[in-house]
Coordinates of C-alpha atoms and ligand atoms in Angstrom, one line a residue:
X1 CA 103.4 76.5 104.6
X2 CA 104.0 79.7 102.6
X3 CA 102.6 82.5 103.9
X4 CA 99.1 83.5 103.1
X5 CA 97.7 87.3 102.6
X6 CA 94.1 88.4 103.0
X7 CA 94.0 91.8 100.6
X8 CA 91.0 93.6 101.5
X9 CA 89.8 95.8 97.9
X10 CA 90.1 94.7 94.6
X11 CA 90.4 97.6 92.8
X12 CA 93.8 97.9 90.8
X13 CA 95.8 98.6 93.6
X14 CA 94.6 95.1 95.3
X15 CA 94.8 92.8 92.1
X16 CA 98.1 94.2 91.5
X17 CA 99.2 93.1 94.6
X18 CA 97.7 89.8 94.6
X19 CA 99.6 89.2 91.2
X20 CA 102.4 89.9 92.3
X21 CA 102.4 87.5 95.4
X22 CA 100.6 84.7 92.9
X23 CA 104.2 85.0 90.5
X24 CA 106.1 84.1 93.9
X25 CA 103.5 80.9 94.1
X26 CA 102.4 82.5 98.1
X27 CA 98.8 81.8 98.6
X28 CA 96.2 85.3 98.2
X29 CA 92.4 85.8 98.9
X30 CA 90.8 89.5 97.7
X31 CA 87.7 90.7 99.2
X32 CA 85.3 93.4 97.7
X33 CA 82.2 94.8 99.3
X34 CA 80.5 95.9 95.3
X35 CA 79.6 93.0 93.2
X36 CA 82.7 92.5 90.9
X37 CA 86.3 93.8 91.1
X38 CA 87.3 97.4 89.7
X39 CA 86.9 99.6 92.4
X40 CA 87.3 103.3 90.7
X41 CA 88.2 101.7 87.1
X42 CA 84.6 100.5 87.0
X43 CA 81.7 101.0 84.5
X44 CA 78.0 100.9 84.5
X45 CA 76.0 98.6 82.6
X46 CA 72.7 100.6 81.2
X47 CA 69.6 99.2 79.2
X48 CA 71.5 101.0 75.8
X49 CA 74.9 101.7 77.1
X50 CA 78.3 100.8 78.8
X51 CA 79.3 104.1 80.6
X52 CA 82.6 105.0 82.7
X53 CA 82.5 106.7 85.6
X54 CA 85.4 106.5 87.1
X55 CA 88.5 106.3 85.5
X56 CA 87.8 108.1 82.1
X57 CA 91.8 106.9 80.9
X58 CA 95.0 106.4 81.6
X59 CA 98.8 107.6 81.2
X60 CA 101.7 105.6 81.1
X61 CA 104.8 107.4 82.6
X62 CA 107.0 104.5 84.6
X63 CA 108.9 101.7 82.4
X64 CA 107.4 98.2 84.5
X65 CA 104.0 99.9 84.2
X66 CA 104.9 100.1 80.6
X67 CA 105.4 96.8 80.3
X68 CA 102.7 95.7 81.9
X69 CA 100.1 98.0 79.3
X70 CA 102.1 95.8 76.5
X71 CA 100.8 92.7 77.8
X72 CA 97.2 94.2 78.1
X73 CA 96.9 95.5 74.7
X74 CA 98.2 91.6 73.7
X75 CA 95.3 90.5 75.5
X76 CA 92.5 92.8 73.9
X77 CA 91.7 94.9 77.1
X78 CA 93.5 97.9 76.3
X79 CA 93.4 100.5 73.9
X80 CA 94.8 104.2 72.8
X81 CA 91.7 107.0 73.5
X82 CA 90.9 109.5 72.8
X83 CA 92.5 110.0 69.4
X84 CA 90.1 113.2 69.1
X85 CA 90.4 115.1 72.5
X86 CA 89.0 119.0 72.7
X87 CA 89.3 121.7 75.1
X88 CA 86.5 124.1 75.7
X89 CA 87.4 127.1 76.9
X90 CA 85.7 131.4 76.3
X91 CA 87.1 131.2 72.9
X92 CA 85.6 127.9 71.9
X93 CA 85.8 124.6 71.3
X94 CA 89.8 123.6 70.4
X95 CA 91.8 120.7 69.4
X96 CA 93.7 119.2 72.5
X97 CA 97.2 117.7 71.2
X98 CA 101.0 116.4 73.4
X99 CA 102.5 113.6 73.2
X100 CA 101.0 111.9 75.9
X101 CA 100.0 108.2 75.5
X102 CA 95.9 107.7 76.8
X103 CA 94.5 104.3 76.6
X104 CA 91.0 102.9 78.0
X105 CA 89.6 99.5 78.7
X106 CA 87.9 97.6 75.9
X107 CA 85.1 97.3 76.0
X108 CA 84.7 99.2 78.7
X109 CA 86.9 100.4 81.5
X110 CA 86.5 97.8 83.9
X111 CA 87.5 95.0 81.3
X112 CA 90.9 95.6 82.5
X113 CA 90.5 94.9 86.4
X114 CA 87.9 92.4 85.3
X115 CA 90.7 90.7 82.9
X116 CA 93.7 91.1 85.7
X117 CA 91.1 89.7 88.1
X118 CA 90.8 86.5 86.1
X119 CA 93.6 84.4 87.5
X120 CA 92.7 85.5 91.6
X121 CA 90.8 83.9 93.7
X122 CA 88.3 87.5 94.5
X123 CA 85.5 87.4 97.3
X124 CA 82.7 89.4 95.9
X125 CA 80.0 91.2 97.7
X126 CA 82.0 90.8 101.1
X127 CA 82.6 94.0 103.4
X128 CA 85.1 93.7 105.6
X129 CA 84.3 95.4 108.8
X130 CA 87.2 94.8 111.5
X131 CA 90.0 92.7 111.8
X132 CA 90.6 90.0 114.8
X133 CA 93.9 89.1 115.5
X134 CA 94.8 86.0 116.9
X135 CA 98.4 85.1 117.8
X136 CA 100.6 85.9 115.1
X137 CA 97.7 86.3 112.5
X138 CA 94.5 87.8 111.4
X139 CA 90.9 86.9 110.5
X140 CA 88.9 89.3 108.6
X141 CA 84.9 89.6 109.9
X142 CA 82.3 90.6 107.5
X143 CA 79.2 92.5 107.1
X144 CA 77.0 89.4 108.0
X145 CA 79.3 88.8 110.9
X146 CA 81.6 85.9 108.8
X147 CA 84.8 85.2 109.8
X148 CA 87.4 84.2 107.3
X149 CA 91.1 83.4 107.8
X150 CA 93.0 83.0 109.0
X151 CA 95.9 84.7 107.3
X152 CA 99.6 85.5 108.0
X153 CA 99.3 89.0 106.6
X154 CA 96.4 91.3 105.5
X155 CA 96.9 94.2 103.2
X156 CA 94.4 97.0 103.0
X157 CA 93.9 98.3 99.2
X158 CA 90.8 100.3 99.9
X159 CA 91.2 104.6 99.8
X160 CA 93.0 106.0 103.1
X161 CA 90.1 107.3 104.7
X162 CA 88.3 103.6 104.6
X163 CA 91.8 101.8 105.8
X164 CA 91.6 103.9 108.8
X165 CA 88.7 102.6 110.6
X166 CA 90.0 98.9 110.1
X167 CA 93.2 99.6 111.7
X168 CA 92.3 102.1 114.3
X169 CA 92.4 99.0 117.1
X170 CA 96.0 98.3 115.7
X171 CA 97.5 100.4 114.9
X172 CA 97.5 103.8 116.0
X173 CA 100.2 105.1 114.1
X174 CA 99.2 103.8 110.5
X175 CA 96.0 105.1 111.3
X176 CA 97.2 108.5 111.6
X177 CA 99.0 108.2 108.9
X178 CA 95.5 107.7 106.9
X179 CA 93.9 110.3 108.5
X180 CA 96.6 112.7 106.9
X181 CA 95.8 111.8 103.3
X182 CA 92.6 113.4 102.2
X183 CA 90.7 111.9 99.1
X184 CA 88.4 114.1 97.3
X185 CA 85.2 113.7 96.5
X186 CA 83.5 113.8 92.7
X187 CA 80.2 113.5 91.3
X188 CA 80.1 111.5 87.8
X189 CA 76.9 111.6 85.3
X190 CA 75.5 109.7 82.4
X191 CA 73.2 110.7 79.8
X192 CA 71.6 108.7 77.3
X193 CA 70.5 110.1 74.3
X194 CA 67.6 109.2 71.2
X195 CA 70.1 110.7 68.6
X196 CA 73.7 111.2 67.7
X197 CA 74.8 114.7 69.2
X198 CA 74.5 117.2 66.6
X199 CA 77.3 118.9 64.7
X200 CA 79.3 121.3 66.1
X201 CA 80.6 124.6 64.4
X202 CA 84.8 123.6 63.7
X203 CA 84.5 120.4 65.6
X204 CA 85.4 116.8 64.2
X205 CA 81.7 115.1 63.9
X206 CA 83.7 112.2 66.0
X207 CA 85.0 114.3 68.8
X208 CA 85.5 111.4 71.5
X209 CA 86.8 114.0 74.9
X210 CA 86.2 117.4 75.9
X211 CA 87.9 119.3 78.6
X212 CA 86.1 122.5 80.0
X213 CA 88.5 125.2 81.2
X214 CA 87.9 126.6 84.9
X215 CA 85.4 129.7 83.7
X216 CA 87.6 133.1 84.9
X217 CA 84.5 134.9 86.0
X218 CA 83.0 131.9 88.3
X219 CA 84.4 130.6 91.6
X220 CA 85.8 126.7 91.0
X221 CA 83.2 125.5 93.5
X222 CA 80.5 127.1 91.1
X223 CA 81.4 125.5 88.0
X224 CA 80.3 121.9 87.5
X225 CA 81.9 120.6 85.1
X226 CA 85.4 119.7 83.9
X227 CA 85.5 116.4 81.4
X228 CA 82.9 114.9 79.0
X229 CA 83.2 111.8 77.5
X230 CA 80.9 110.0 74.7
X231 CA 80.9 106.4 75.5
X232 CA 79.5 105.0 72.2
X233 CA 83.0 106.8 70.5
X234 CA 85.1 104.4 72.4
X235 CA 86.7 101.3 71.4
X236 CA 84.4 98.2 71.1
X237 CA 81.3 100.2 72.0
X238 CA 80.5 101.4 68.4
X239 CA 76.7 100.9 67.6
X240 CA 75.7 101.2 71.3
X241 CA 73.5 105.1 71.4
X242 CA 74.7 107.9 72.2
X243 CA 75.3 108.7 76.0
X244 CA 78.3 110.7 77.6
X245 CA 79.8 110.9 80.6
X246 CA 80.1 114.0 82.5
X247 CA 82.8 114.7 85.5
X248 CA 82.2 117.3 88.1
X249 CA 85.1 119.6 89.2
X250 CA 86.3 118.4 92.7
X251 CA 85.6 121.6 93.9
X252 CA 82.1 122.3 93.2
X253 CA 81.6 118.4 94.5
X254 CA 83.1 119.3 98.0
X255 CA 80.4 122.1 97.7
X256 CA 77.5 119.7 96.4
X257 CA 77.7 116.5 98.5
X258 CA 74.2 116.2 99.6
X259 CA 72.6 116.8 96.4
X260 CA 70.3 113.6 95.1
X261 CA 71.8 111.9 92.1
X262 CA 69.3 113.0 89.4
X263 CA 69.5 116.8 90.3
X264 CA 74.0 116.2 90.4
X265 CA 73.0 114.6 86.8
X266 CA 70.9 117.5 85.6
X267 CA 73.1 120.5 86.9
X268 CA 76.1 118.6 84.9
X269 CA 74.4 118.0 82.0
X270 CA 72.6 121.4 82.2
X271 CA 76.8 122.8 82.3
X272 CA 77.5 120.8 79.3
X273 CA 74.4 122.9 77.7
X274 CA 75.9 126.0 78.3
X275 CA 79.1 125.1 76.6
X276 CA 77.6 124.6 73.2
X277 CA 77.5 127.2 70.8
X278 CA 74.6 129.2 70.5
X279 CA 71.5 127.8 68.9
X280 CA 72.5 123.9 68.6
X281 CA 70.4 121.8 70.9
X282 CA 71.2 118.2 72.7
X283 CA 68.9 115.1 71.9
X284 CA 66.2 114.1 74.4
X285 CA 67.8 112.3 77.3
X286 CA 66.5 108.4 77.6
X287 CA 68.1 108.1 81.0
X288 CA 70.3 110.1 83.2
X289 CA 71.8 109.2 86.6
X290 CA 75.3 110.0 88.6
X291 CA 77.3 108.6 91.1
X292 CA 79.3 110.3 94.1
X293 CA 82.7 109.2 94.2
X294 CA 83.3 110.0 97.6
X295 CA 86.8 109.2 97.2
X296 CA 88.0 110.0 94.3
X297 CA 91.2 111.3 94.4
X298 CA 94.2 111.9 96.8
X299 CA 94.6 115.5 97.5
X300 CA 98.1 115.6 96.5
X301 CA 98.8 118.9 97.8
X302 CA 97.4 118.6 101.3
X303 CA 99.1 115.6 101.7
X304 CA 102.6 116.3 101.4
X305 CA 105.2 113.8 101.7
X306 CA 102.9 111.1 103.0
X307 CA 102.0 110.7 99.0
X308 CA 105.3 109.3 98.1
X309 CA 105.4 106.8 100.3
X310 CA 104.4 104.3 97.7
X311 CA 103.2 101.8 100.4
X312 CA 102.9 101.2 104.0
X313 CA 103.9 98.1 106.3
X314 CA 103.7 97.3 109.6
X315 CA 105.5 94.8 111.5
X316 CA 102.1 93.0 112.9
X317 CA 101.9 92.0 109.1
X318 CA 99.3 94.4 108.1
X319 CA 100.0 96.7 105.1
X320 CA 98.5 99.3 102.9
X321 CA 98.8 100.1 99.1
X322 CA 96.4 102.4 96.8
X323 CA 96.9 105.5 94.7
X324 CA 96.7 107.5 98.0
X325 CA 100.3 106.4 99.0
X326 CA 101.4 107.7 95.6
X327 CA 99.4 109.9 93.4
X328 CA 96.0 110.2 92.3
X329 CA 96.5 107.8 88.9
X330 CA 95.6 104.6 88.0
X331 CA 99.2 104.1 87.1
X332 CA 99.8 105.6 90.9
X333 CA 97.5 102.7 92.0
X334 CA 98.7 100.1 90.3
X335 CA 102.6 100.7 91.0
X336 CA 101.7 101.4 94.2
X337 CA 100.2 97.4 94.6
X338 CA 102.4 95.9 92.6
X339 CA 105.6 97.1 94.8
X340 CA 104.1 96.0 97.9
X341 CA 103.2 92.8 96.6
X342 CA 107.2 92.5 95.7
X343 CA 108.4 93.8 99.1
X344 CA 106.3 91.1 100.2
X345 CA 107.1 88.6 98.4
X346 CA 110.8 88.9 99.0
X347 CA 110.7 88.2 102.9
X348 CA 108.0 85.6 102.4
X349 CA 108.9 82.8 104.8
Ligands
FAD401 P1 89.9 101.7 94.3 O1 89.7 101.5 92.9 O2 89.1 102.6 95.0 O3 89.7 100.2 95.0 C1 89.4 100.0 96.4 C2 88.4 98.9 96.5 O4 88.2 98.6 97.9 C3 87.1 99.2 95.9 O5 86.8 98.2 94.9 C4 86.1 99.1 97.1 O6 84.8 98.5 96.7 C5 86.9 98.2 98.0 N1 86.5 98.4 99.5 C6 86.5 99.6 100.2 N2 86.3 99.3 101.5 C7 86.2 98.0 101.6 C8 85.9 97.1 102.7 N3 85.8 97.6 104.0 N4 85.8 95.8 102.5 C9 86.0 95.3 101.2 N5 86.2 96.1 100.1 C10 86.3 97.4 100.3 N6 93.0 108.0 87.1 C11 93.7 108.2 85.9 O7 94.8 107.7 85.8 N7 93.1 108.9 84.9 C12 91.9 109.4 85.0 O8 91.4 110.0 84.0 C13 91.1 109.3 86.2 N8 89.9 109.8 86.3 C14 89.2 109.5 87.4 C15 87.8 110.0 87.5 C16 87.1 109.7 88.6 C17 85.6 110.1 88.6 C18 87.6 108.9 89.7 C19 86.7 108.5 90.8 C20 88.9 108.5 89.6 C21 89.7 108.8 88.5 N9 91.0 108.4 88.4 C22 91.7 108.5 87.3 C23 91.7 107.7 89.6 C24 91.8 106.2 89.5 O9 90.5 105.7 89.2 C25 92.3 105.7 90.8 O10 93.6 106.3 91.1 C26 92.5 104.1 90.9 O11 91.5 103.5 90.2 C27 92.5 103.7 92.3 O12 92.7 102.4 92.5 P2 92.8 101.7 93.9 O13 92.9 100.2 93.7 O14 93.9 102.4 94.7 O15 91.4 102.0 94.7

């Protein structure tokens, strides 16, 4: 028979991988401990809006990942955003503009994981919690004590610092290698509003993005905030209210970790405030909420080489692939996945 891969994670990295494997016709199971695939390209469903908070967009830089957003804007899931991106710095509000190509999922972020995820067979809802091997292959056990398996080959798609508890019993080595890629933490808000935003003095009414600039006179750990989004100004989500989505600045997460959600909401939202010009006033919020990513994002800088490693394989048949391996973008993720599932592939018995 050909041989069968367990991928533990479906976020981008994962379905890549199982895609690629599924071209080759070699049998593929995903497991996910949340309720639907996506991992960090995943969106929340609110009473009166569909907000991101992960993933705000992406870049395309490398030519097969190119081809690959071709086939997703075929398919309705893609689409260029923002076409109206600002930068908010001491002198005000400014127009952002390069040549770099941004697109988002349509409607919503995760329609693209959720899309991709379509033709896999995905185990929702399932955390894996170890791994068992038994002669030359591997059964997964669950949260609830489930086995499943077994498989000739498992491949761990889930952030470093989650990989390394799984194959600490293993394999050492790998394990190290996970422990020397640090993924940084970031808090991500919503607000909903009762109104449109108001107008702002020399900004486009339809503004869609705003970066804030570091602030020179405060410590990076002591500004909140560094990228707003409003969700109602993307595509497919016109005629839902008004609500945006409000990133934290790694560093002032790493400094704010135990805060409760609704106080990380109201410190973001209240740093949004302070970046309007005098006198103009935000909407009443209908509901406001965040979410701590607690892995958010490789540290590309503290981890060296072991970034470009693209992927990692041992010989026991256990592997690893995730933007952690490569860089801290969804296209990062997704190359990193589908070249694994590839290397795979080709010495598939
Ligand atoms: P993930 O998406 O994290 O997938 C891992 C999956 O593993 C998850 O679904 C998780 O539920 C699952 N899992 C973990 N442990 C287990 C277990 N034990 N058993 C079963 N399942 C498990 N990238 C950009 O390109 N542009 C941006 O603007 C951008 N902004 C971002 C903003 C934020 C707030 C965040 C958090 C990320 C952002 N990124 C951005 C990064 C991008 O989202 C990631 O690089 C990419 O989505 C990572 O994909 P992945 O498949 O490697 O990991």
């Amino acid at each position: 028979a050909p041989a069968s891969t367990a991928i533990i994670g479906a976020g981008i990295a994962g379905i890549a991988c199982g895609l690629a494997l599924k071209a080759h016709n070699l049998p593929v199971r995903l497991f996910d401990k949340a309720r639907s695939p996506g991992g960090r390209m995943s969106s929340r469903r609110l009473k009166d809006a569909r907000v991101d908070l992960g993933a705000q967009f992406f870049s395309v830089r490398d030519p097969s990942f190119h081809r690959q957003v071709i086939a997703w804007r075929k398919a309705g899931v893609v689409a260029s955003w923002p076409d109206s991106l600002w930068e908010a710095s001491e002198s005000g509000w400014q127009r952002h503009q390069d040549d770099v190509e941004r697109l988002i999922g349509v409607p919503r972020m995760s329609a693209v994981t959720r899309h991709l995820a379509e033709g896999l067979e995905v185990v929702s809802g399932t955390r894996i919690e170890r791994l068992e091997p038994k002669g030359s292959q591997w059964w997964l056990v669950d949260q609830h004590d489930e086995r499943h398996g077994p498989f000739d080959r498992v491949v761990i798609a889930t952030p470093p610092p989650q990989s390394r508890a799984l194959l600490l019993p293993h394999e050492p080595a790998l394990a190290d290698a996970c422990e020397a890629i640090i993924q940084r933490p970031c808090w991500a808000a919503w607000a909903c509003f009762d109104a449109p935003l108001p107008s702002l003095p020399g900004v486009d009414d339809d503004w869609q993005a705003v970066r804030l600039a570091a602030d020179p006179g405060r410590s990076p750990a002591g500004d909140p905030l560094r990228f707003v989004s409003r969700n109602d100004h993307k595509p497919g989500r016109h005629g839902q209210g008004e609500s945006l989505s409000l990133l934290a600045r790694l560093e002032w997460s790493e400094e704010h970790l135990d805060l409760d959600t609704e106080t990380a909401a109201r410190r973001l939202l209240d740093a949004f405030r302070e970046h309007l010009p005098a006198g103009v006033e935000l909407p009443a919020s209908t509901s406001l909420g965040a979410h701590l990513w607690r892995y958010a994002q490789p540290d590309v800088f503290a981890a060296g080489e072991a970034v470009n490693l693209d992927h990692r394989r041992s010989p026991a048949g256990l592997a690893l692939c995730g933007d952690g391996w490569r860089g801290p973008r969804v296209e990062d993720a997704w190359l990193s996945g589908h070249h694994l599932g590839e290397a795979l592939a080709a010495d598939a018995p």
